[in-house]
């Protein structure tokens, strides 16, 4: 006989934890008996397996430990309370359901805001070293004897290697830029063509500093050496469906940013990284190794076009370190190579803060936390009001309970139980609602929120904690108020002192509603202002095309000819920037007797100003009659005339690129009215325009028939560039895209204000129904004595209207402050609309009157005979 | 109180408890059922059925008869109650009545 062995201990342990102690001995005994037999028969391993299978069979409810319900008095009462809750709902379902839905909606909205905040606050947190990564911003440019404050997110390209060499605080540096001029990069793979916007040139240190998850390829070597590319999983799937991407060659024609040479580059795919989450600002579909750019080591200080990120030692204080960066210019700047720029001052922005610094997002984080909190409060105020109101209807129950010997404490516990039951139920329903609605909401507001983010123990615990606290606070007012009823008075149907706090709560609610409505109105007005503001140029019926590279420019006259030949097309022009959208470079410009100043420069052709409908205030447009226009003449805007102090007659004044030592000069031949170079977040800057016959950005002005106009353009395009796909944008859509983020936030605000108003007025409706109902008898008596309908409605609603008037001032004042702060995000702001404030006030007054008088009219129409019988 | 209906497998287990008389515990019942009917049932199923029978009041149980084979643990022994016997009887009577009332012709038609 084999040696006796016993089954695995851990299985016994599990069973002893799960199973009812009363049956444990029988279970383990039977299992062991079978085990011993099996072991003799089939050996130890098989026996163990059978033992495990047998044990799993016992993890069933019948064998579980029993939760013993003790029959203490308190548990019995708890059961009774739950029963009463159920009966109350059953008897009067409408108020209970409206109550529950308000609370659920409030909590769900707050949860959504929580998700949104989570999304915003974790921006770029996907990078593990985020705390120690900083972007170098340029704050100030020192030209000769002149200091210019700037706010650029870029640095010169040669800065990073010098910093890394000179400062031990810097662990690593990464540069992001584009070495080519093309708007998008067109990849050719065999006969497949794919155009991508977000392709970034980057140092090989990218993978050391940032946490890109390389699925394929070696992170040590993937970006080392020229012509390497790593692509996102998404792009890999689109480029090479069903194939292994590593080692594939992608070809692309690119125009170098400084030499303007167009070359074919062949990129070898050396890595595939997991798609980035949406909440990172370093979003790219592919990264090209910086060594691909032959000039990577030859850039000099004067050009600011590279985003530089530093990984600092954790001990380094960025505030102390940032000023040291200027030493680089003292050490390496040479006046021979760069006569204008002397040095620059930089700031460091921590990676997690970049998102807020760039988009003013922090203001929105505050606004939305505030809105979420207000929503919760409003929902709970509605809840408390309804419960107190309904509680008075239950006065009889309270009276009977007291007569039967209920202590006040017991009644308090009862109402708290009810409140907790309701709030926890609402939380549960709200969670369900969020999980169901998250997808439609994401697509409605173009967000990428993940409901599963709520599924973290800490957040769940926090949520339940907050809800329980609010439930207790919300429940304690009705609990203490209702339990104070005196039984005799109550049983006689003699009610009841008015709840004093209620008026305050209702007033608060009105104040919030007025605040939210006024703010939403102002936000919409500003967004409308952005949309409709005259930008100083015409944007209607304009189609924008992009010529690619040298070939595009060479063939431009051909395209232009065939476009102009057709009657659908009013005019065409080419420029190297788009007004209102950007694309202009800044360079130093000087006038006689002053130091160079960084100024926006743009190239336009003869037709640009006319097509864009930009008015020439003084002088003339570029003209073919003046051959020297192409190298000697310039047109400037009003702001430049003002900023350079060119006086009343700037025509004929001379300007030079760089400092005054430059032997070539430009002569001002015209002044145009100011037009917006950028979104209305930014002010208008000095602007200089020079003549170029052909540039990359083409604008085509169509007649009234847009559809056939587009067809004409497409035909002309495919004739001129048979191998280039035809792509176009309408200028006005491009302009609107700039406010996408503002629009999104505006609509979030709009939907939440709808929810706020809904909750508040459903609460008001319930409250009014109760308060008016209470005065039924009084109304009857008044009618007997000859009161008119009008008198009664006024009598019943004047309390509420008074509260609205009381609440209006604080609500509007807070709205005024908040909106003022928000408007600071824009260089161009709509004025404060006091008419709107007045309208909001009237609207709330009207809504309140409608809500209350609905009940009032119903009561007033009762036959006094019935009204007097009302108890 | 649960319902007093006796399911097919419950009936089988209850009968086995009666057959084994003073030695009706999990493993023994499982073996007896396997020998007589060829049905392989897991030990946990036997336990859960016994649990249900006990809740319906058809069996009683007591702990007794430890053996070294069971790691020194006692057996949970089951005996049939009066109610159990009644339930078996009424089941059998029902079947008998039904058998009796089948017309002979029903068999001949096969």
PDB file of C-alpha atoms in Angstrom, chain A residues 4 12 21-34 36-37 53-54 56-58 60 62 66, chain B residues 25-28 30-31 42-48 51 54 63 67-76:
ATOM      1  CA  UNK A   4      -0.882   7.808   2.981  1.00  0.00           C
ATOM      2  CA  UNK A  12      -8.980  22.838   1.977  1.00  0.00           C
ATOM      3  CA  UNK A  21     -18.909  25.434   9.107  1.00  0.00           C
ATOM      4  CA  UNK A  22     -21.832  23.119   9.818  1.00  0.00           C
ATOM      5  CA  UNK A  23     -21.261  21.208   6.610  1.00  0.00           C
ATOM      6  CA  UNK A  24     -17.537  21.675   6.269  1.00  0.00           C
ATOM      7  CA  UNK A  25     -16.636  18.485   8.098  1.00  0.00           C
ATOM      8  CA  UNK A  26     -18.917  16.364   5.913  1.00  0.00           C
ATOM      9  CA  UNK A  27     -17.669  18.001   2.740  1.00  0.00           C
ATOM     10  CA  UNK A  28     -13.985  17.639   3.552  1.00  0.00           C
ATOM     11  CA  UNK A  29     -14.563  14.120   4.850  1.00  0.00           C
ATOM     12  CA  UNK A  30     -16.348  12.915   1.722  1.00  0.00           C
ATOM     13  CA  UNK A  31     -13.813  14.591  -0.541  1.00  0.00           C
ATOM     14  CA  UNK A  32     -10.930  13.038   1.355  1.00  0.00           C
ATOM     15  CA  UNK A  33     -12.494   9.595   1.268  1.00  0.00           C
ATOM     16  CA  UNK A  34     -12.829   9.839  -2.507  1.00  0.00           C
ATOM     17  CA  UNK A  36      -7.790   8.267  -0.874  1.00  0.00           C
ATOM     18  CA  UNK A  37      -9.572   5.777  -3.101  1.00  0.00           C
ATOM     19  CA  UNK A  53     -12.751  19.408  -9.461  1.00  0.00           C
ATOM     20  CA  UNK A  54     -14.778  18.024  -6.585  1.00  0.00           C
ATOM     21  CA  UNK A  56     -14.949  23.465  -7.123  1.00  0.00           C
ATOM     22  CA  UNK A  57     -18.326  21.726  -7.152  1.00  0.00           C
ATOM     23  CA  UNK A  58     -18.867  22.856  -3.589  1.00  0.00           C
ATOM     24  CA  UNK A  60     -22.183  26.762  -4.720  1.00  0.00           C
ATOM     25  CA  UNK A  62     -26.099  25.905  -0.815  1.00  0.00           C
ATOM     26  CA  UNK A  66     -24.879  31.640   5.985  1.00  0.00           C
TER      27      UNK A  66
ATOM     28  CA  UNK B  25     -23.727   9.658   3.809  1.00  0.00           C
ATOM     29  CA  UNK B  26     -22.364  11.492   0.769  1.00  0.00           C
ATOM     30  CA  UNK B  27     -19.860   9.038  -0.675  1.00  0.00           C
ATOM     31  CA  UNK B  28     -21.953   5.956   0.080  1.00  0.00           C
ATOM     32  CA  UNK B  30     -22.955   8.485  -4.635  1.00  0.00           C
ATOM     33  CA  UNK B  31     -21.598   4.933  -4.996  1.00  0.00           C
ATOM     34  CA  UNK B  42     -20.511  14.547  -8.514  1.00  0.00           C
ATOM     35  CA  UNK B  43     -20.232  14.516  -4.767  1.00  0.00           C
ATOM     36  CA  UNK B  44     -21.243  18.149  -4.541  1.00  0.00           C
ATOM     37  CA  UNK B  45     -24.461  17.423  -6.415  1.00  0.00           C
ATOM     38  CA  UNK B  46     -25.289  14.710  -3.921  1.00  0.00           C
ATOM     39  CA  UNK B  47     -24.650  17.126  -1.083  1.00  0.00           C
ATOM     40  CA  UNK B  48     -26.759  19.851  -2.580  1.00  0.00           C
ATOM     41  CA  UNK B  51     -29.436  19.827   1.516  1.00  0.00           C
ATOM     42  CA  UNK B  54     -33.384  18.392   4.438  1.00  0.00           C
ATOM     43  CA  UNK B  63     -22.622  13.580  12.588  1.00  0.00           C
ATOM     44  CA  UNK B  67     -12.754   6.853   9.986  1.00  0.00           C
ATOM     45  CA  UNK B  68      -9.040   7.380   9.304  1.00  0.00           C
ATOM     46  CA  UNK B  69      -9.822   7.193   5.604  1.00  0.00           C
ATOM     47  CA  UNK B  70     -11.688  10.502   6.021  1.00  0.00           C
ATOM     48  CA  UNK B  71      -8.794  12.160   7.762  1.00  0.00           C
ATOM     49  CA  UNK B  72     -10.465  11.449  11.075  1.00  0.00           C
ATOM     50  CA  UNK B  73     -13.577  13.387  10.125  1.00  0.00           C
ATOM     51  CA  UNK B  74     -17.058  12.260  11.026  1.00  0.00           C
ATOM     52  CA  UNK B  75     -19.680  11.317   8.457  1.00  0.00           C
ATOM     53  CA  UNK B  76     -22.826  13.349   8.053  1.00  0.00           C
TER      54      UNK B  76
END
